[in-house]
XYZ file of N, CA and C in Angstrom:
456
model
N 29.985 130.071 109.839
C 31.577 129.799 109.460
C 31.834 131.688 110.601
N 30.967 132.384 110.615
C 31.471 134.069 111.045
C 30.988 133.175 113.031
N 29.899 132.186 113.212
C 30.303 131.764 114.614
C 31.596 131.423 114.828
N 31.921 130.456 114.188
C 33.635 129.622 114.583
C 34.615 130.832 115.051
N 34.660 131.936 113.891
C 34.807 132.702 113.685
C 34.971 133.685 115.342
N 34.002 134.155 115.505
C 33.303 134.314 117.145
C 34.399 134.221 117.515
N 33.660 132.666 117.395
C 34.409 132.117 118.793
C 35.729 132.300 119.032
N 36.431 132.171 118.502
C 38.193 132.008 118.330
C 38.437 133.417 118.601
N 37.771 134.794 117.904
C 38.349 135.661 119.055
C 38.080 136.420 120.619
N 36.847 135.479 120.590
C 36.968 135.581 121.574
C 37.380 134.504 123.146
N 37.893 133.897 121.998
C 38.890 132.675 123.305
C 40.607 133.122 123.197
N 40.380 133.815 121.983
C 41.805 134.917 121.459
C 42.380 135.943 123.067
N 40.882 136.620 122.762
C 40.803 137.478 123.970
C 41.057 137.195 125.464
N 40.008 135.976 125.303
C 39.997 135.510 127.170
C 41.500 134.919 127.279
N 42.270 134.612 126.426
C 43.844 133.352 126.859
C 44.348 135.229 127.517
N 44.373 136.622 126.239
C 44.830 137.658 126.413
C 45.485 137.380 127.949
N 44.031 137.253 128.654
C 43.536 137.873 130.245
C 43.899 136.966 131.337
N 44.353 135.469 130.715
C 44.269 134.292 131.996
C 45.539 133.555 131.560
N 46.445 133.408 129.992
C 47.547 133.137 130.141
C 48.649 133.522 131.207
N 48.949 134.718 131.238
C 49.310 135.558 132.949
C 49.545 135.434 134.118
N 47.907 134.496 134.509
C 47.456 134.298 135.344
C 48.188 132.945 135.954
N 47.630 132.449 134.451
C 48.245 131.160 135.098
C 50.208 130.647 135.237
N 49.978 130.824 134.010
C 51.457 130.911 134.514
C 52.080 131.813 135.494
N 51.207 132.528 136.081
C 51.916 133.202 137.080
C 51.780 132.002 138.152
N 50.259 131.424 138.682
C 49.705 130.353 138.938
C 50.942 128.637 139.498
N 51.663 128.611 137.995
C 52.267 127.601 137.785
C 52.974 127.886 138.552
N 54.563 129.149 138.041
C 54.742 129.783 138.858
C 54.948 129.948 140.407
N 54.023 130.399 141.367
C 53.863 129.799 142.249
C 53.556 128.865 142.563
N 53.126 127.894 142.049
C 52.782 126.322 143.541
C 54.532 125.429 143.204
N 55.098 126.148 141.787
C 56.790 124.988 142.127
C 57.181 125.671 143.182
N 57.442 126.882 143.232
C 57.730 127.720 144.366
C 57.412 126.900 145.738
N 55.919 126.976 145.584
C 56.046 126.368 147.035
C 56.182 123.899 147.514
N 56.066 123.625 145.675
C 55.854 122.582 146.087
C 56.958 121.425 146.805
N 57.870 122.193 146.955
C 59.495 121.068 147.927
C 58.818 121.073 149.163
N 58.761 122.199 149.629
C 58.364 122.382 151.342
C 57.260 121.969 151.044
N 55.526 121.711 150.086
C 54.653 121.041 150.680
C 54.543 119.492 151.114
N 55.514 119.157 149.930
C 56.149 117.405 150.393
C 56.809 117.587 151.123
N 57.374 117.881 151.336
C 58.228 118.406 152.709
C 57.154 117.678 154.206
N 56.934 118.865 154.801
C 55.687 118.546 155.183
C 55.129 117.444 155.188
N 53.975 116.737 153.726
C 53.252 115.914 153.817
C 54.591 114.554 154.754
N 55.680 114.723 153.467
C 56.455 112.806 154.133
C 56.477 112.678 155.737
N 56.500 114.498 156.497
C 57.482 113.665 157.735
C 56.158 114.319 158.568
N 54.910 114.375 157.895
C 53.566 114.015 158.567
C 53.060 112.654 158.764
N 53.604 111.985 157.465
C 53.703 111.028 156.428
C 54.433 110.001 158.288
N 55.281 110.181 158.169
C 57.246 109.784 159.193
C 56.785 109.712 160.802
N 55.613 111.204 161.372
C 54.862 111.150 163.070
C 53.506 110.181 162.440
N 52.904 109.843 162.031
C 51.387 109.498 161.763
C 52.022 107.408 162.107
N 53.019 107.148 160.527
C 53.543 105.925 161.491
C 53.935 106.075 162.500
N 55.197 106.926 163.109
C 55.100 106.772 164.913
C 54.149 106.574 165.838
N 53.545 107.092 165.749
C 52.439 107.311 166.597
C 51.418 105.995 166.733
N 51.623 105.452 164.997
C 50.921 103.598 165.034
C 51.380 103.134 165.913
N 53.188 103.377 165.658
C 53.445 101.949 166.130
C 53.825 102.475 167.434
N 53.175 102.815 167.378
C 53.672 103.570 169.064
C 52.351 102.813 169.894
N 51.424 103.592 169.408
C 49.642 103.044 170.426
C 50.213 101.304 169.651
N 49.752 100.726 168.285
C 50.238 99.202 167.942
C 50.906 98.384 169.795
N 52.198 98.917 169.647
C 53.460 98.174 170.701
C 52.767 98.152 172.602
N 52.066 100.072 172.550
C 50.754 99.533 174.176
C 49.917 99.384 174.258
N 49.370 98.394 173.027
C 48.021 98.329 172.913
C 48.884 96.036 173.047
N 49.488 96.154 172.592
C 50.213 94.707 173.005
C 50.492 94.328 173.949
N 51.549 95.128 174.804
C 51.904 95.499 176.159
C 51.020 95.008 177.252
N 49.865 95.984 176.864
C 48.167 95.815 177.127
C 47.971 93.993 177.639
N 47.484 93.462 176.254
C 47.018 93.290 176.244
C 48.088 91.525 176.698
N 48.846 91.353 176.665
C 50.151 90.421 177.220
C 50.023 90.738 179.173
N 49.553 91.653 179.179
C 50.087 91.912 180.968
C 48.881 91.305 181.101
N 47.068 91.787 180.493
C 45.967 90.967 180.880
C 45.643 89.715 180.618
N 46.639 89.263 180.144
C 46.478 87.512 179.994
C 47.476 86.875 181.339
N 48.174 87.615 182.006
C 49.341 87.530 182.667
C 48.739 87.265 184.077
N 48.081 88.689 184.076
C 46.801 88.682 185.177
C 45.477 88.236 185.545
N 45.033 87.691 183.899
C 43.830 86.134 183.804
C 44.321 85.002 184.478
N 45.542 84.954 183.888
C 45.769 83.914 183.788
C 46.171 83.327 185.693
N 46.725 84.939 186.185
C 46.813 84.633 187.543
C 45.728 83.824 188.827
N 44.434 85.290 187.783
C 43.265 85.302 188.786
C 42.411 83.608 188.709
N 43.191 83.373 187.148
C 42.933 81.491 187.177
C 43.412 80.641 187.923
N 44.583 80.959 188.250
C 45.279 80.378 189.163
C 44.651 79.986 190.204
N 44.572 81.209 190.659
C 44.091 81.801 192.160
C 45.390 82.184 192.732
N 46.605 82.726 192.263
C 47.104 82.961 192.959
C 47.474 84.892 193.250
N 46.108 85.449 192.961
C 45.903 86.818 192.493
C 44.313 87.168 193.258
N 43.817 88.245 193.871
C 42.698 88.232 194.443
C 42.070 89.112 193.048
N 41.032 88.666 193.188
C 40.102 89.891 192.147
C 40.449 90.886 192.300
N 40.218 91.594 192.625
C 39.946 92.652 193.298
C 41.196 94.088 192.967
N 41.983 92.267 193.444
C 43.921 93.296 192.988
C 43.918 92.990 191.163
N 43.034 91.869 191.036
C 43.498 91.769 189.745
C 42.914 92.855 188.224
N 41.908 93.013 189.525
C 40.812 94.961 188.140
C 41.867 95.522 188.779
N 42.382 96.292 190.209
C 42.796 97.404 190.323
C 44.322 97.540 188.521
N 44.971 96.595 188.842
C 45.985 96.149 187.890
C 45.357 96.387 186.496
N 43.993 95.571 186.516
C 43.338 96.070 184.936
C 43.496 97.638 184.522
N 42.769 98.153 185.557
C 42.233 99.276 185.389
C 43.688 100.811 185.036
N 45.060 99.821 185.412
C 46.206 100.610 185.941
C 47.185 101.179 184.597
N 46.554 99.645 183.893
C 47.480 99.263 182.720
C 47.338 101.195 181.754
N 48.397 100.762 180.372
C 48.776 102.088 180.293
C 48.053 102.161 178.800
N 46.823 102.638 178.689
C 46.563 102.504 177.251
C 46.371 103.709 176.019
N 46.258 103.857 175.078
C 46.404 104.795 174.288
C 45.098 105.800 174.094
N 43.983 106.923 174.184
C 43.095 107.354 174.645
C 42.500 107.220 172.897
N 41.564 107.422 172.268
C 41.460 107.378 170.949
C 41.748 108.469 170.451
N 41.383 110.190 171.552
C 42.223 111.240 171.144
C 42.861 112.042 172.540
N 43.882 112.191 172.278
C 44.877 112.826 172.995
C 45.065 114.378 172.005
N 45.582 114.677 173.738
C 45.050 116.233 174.378
C 46.651 116.487 174.139
N 47.183 117.449 173.543
C 48.493 117.747 173.701
C 48.823 119.684 173.803
N 49.582 119.901 174.436
C 49.878 121.404 173.729
C 49.764 121.662 172.142
N 50.594 121.288 171.296
C 50.627 121.856 170.069
C 49.031 121.620 169.577
N 48.518 120.107 169.883
C 47.254 120.313 168.879
C 46.632 118.991 169.577
N 45.437 118.373 168.552
C 44.774 117.277 168.859
C 45.588 115.044 168.543
N 45.848 114.643 168.635
C 46.232 113.140 168.157
C 44.412 112.535 168.149
N 44.024 112.109 167.667
C 42.868 111.379 166.696
C 43.060 109.705 166.580
N 43.382 109.304 166.733
C 43.170 107.413 165.838
C 41.632 107.164 165.967
N 41.391 106.656 164.748
C 39.763 106.152 164.078
C 40.411 105.334 163.229
N 39.509 104.329 162.714
C 39.138 102.980 162.688
C 38.572 103.681 160.870
N 38.808 103.540 159.926
C 39.280 103.570 158.670
C 39.041 102.507 157.035
N 37.619 101.887 157.849
C 37.174 101.224 156.548
C 37.965 101.032 155.184
N 38.569 100.229 154.718
C 39.249 99.209 153.429
C 38.406 98.199 153.341
N 39.377 98.331 151.789
C 38.917 96.496 150.738
C 40.941 95.905 150.790
N 39.919 95.155 150.606
C 41.182 94.733 149.585
C 40.739 92.799 148.756
N 41.286 93.146 147.771
C 40.725 91.765 146.955
C 41.758 91.004 146.599
N 40.585 90.120 147.137
C 41.822 88.818 147.876
C 41.193 87.875 146.640
N 40.345 87.489 146.185
C 40.541 86.844 144.320
C 39.889 86.968 143.245
N 40.472 88.116 141.933
C 39.804 88.672 141.401
C 38.770 87.781 140.631
N 39.105 86.421 141.283
C 38.486 85.618 139.811
C 36.235 85.909 140.678
N 36.767 86.231 141.654
C 35.934 85.486 142.632
C 34.032 86.784 142.854
N 35.173 88.205 141.493
C 34.256 89.249 141.901
C 33.545 89.815 141.049
N 32.441 90.291 140.808
C 31.228 89.679 139.970
C 31.078 90.630 139.227
N 30.522 90.324 137.918
C 31.068 91.631 136.260
C 30.670 92.978 137.388
N 29.643 92.786 137.792
C 29.030 94.404 138.132
C 30.115 95.102 138.899
N 31.155 94.886 139.483
C 32.618 96.273 139.198
C 33.755 96.346 138.902
N 33.215 94.674 137.534
C 35.020 95.697 136.649
C 34.065 96.673 135.984
N 35.475 97.635 135.287
C 34.808 98.346 134.274
C 35.667 98.627 132.735
N 34.627 98.693 132.375
C 35.608 98.341 130.431
C 36.211 99.983 130.470
N 37.429 99.266 129.887
C 38.152 100.404 129.254
C 38.063 100.896 128.461
N 37.460 102.280 128.309
C 36.927 102.731 126.949
C 37.838 102.717 125.777
N 38.551 103.608 126.110
C 39.731 104.678 125.745
C 40.444 103.304 125.008
N 40.924 102.453 125.506
C 41.382 101.250 124.832
C 40.751 100.859 123.795
N 38.667 100.215 124.067
C 38.453 99.660 123.498
C 37.623 100.666 121.856
N 37.396 101.736 122.261
C 37.947 102.786 121.323
C 37.856 102.613 120.160
N 40.201 102.478 120.928
C 40.998 102.936 119.790
C 41.106 101.118 118.831
N 40.888 100.411 119.342
C 40.771 99.248 119.211
C 39.967 98.908 117.887
N 38.410 99.886 118.418
C 36.900 99.230 117.498
C 37.620 99.872 116.404
N 37.758 101.253 116.277
C 38.138 102.564 115.640
C 39.075 101.228 114.463
N 39.762 101.169 114.886
C 40.969 100.034 114.359
C 41.469 99.209 113.110
N 39.977 98.798 113.330
C 39.139 97.628 112.772
C 38.701 96.550 113.591
N 39.167 96.136 114.882
C 39.600 94.687 115.283
C 37.813 95.077 115.755
N 37.613 93.484 115.678
C 36.548 92.933 116.137
C 36.176 93.023 117.729
N 35.321 93.896 118.526
C 35.410 93.333 119.587
C 33.980 92.674 120.209
N 33.605 91.478 120.770
C 32.190 91.548 120.942
C 31.309 93.257 121.553
N 30.362 92.878 121.808
C 29.129 93.435 121.857
C 30.029 95.216 121.444
N 30.077 95.339 121.182
C 30.934 96.470 120.539
C 30.882 96.920 118.827
N 30.799 98.440 118.154
C 31.071 97.729 116.683
C 31.479 99.514 116.821
N 31.286 98.976 115.217
C 31.950 100.618 114.975
C 31.430 101.251 113.037
N 30.986 103.055 114.141
C 29.857 103.559 113.664
C 30.387 105.000 113.248
N 29.466 105.439 112.287
C 29.802 106.836 111.594
C 28.753 107.232 112.263
N 29.581 108.590 112.738
C 28.464 109.987 113.310
C 29.140 111.233 112.389
N 27.744 112.085 111.518
C 28.199 113.034 110.685
C 27.773 114.355 111.537
N 29.239 114.852 111.787
C 28.956 116.081 112.105
C 29.406 117.116 112.115
N 29.244 118.827 112.558
C 29.441 119.839 112.052
C 30.858 120.459 112.059
C-alpha cells in the first residue's frame, strides 16, 4: 500500500510539471496544423502535375520512337538520321536541377492484393482485441481459451 501511494504521489508531482508543457505543445501544434496541412496538399498537387508531365513526355517519346523505327524499317529514313532523331527526343531525367531545388523521380516498389483467397495463412494477422473481447465474453473460439490470472 505504501509503495502504491508513493507511486501515485510521484506521478502527481510529475504531472504538475508536465501538464502545462503538454497543453502548450498541443496548442502550438493546433496553431501550425492548418499551414502544415496546406503545404502537404500543395506538395501532393505539384507531385501529381510533375508525374503527369513526365508520363506525357515519355508517351510522346515512345510514339515518336515507333514512328522513327517504322520509317527505318520501311526504308524511308537512314539509320544515322534515325539515331540522331532518337537522341534529340525530349526526355525527363531521373533528377532535374532547378533554381529552387532538385526534383528526383524514383521507382518505389509497392504491392496490391489480387485475390485474398490465394494469400498464405502466414500473412494473416489475428485481431487480438476482438478475439479477447469475444473469448472473455464467453464465446467459444477454436484455438483460444478463457483463463484467469491472479494479480495484485
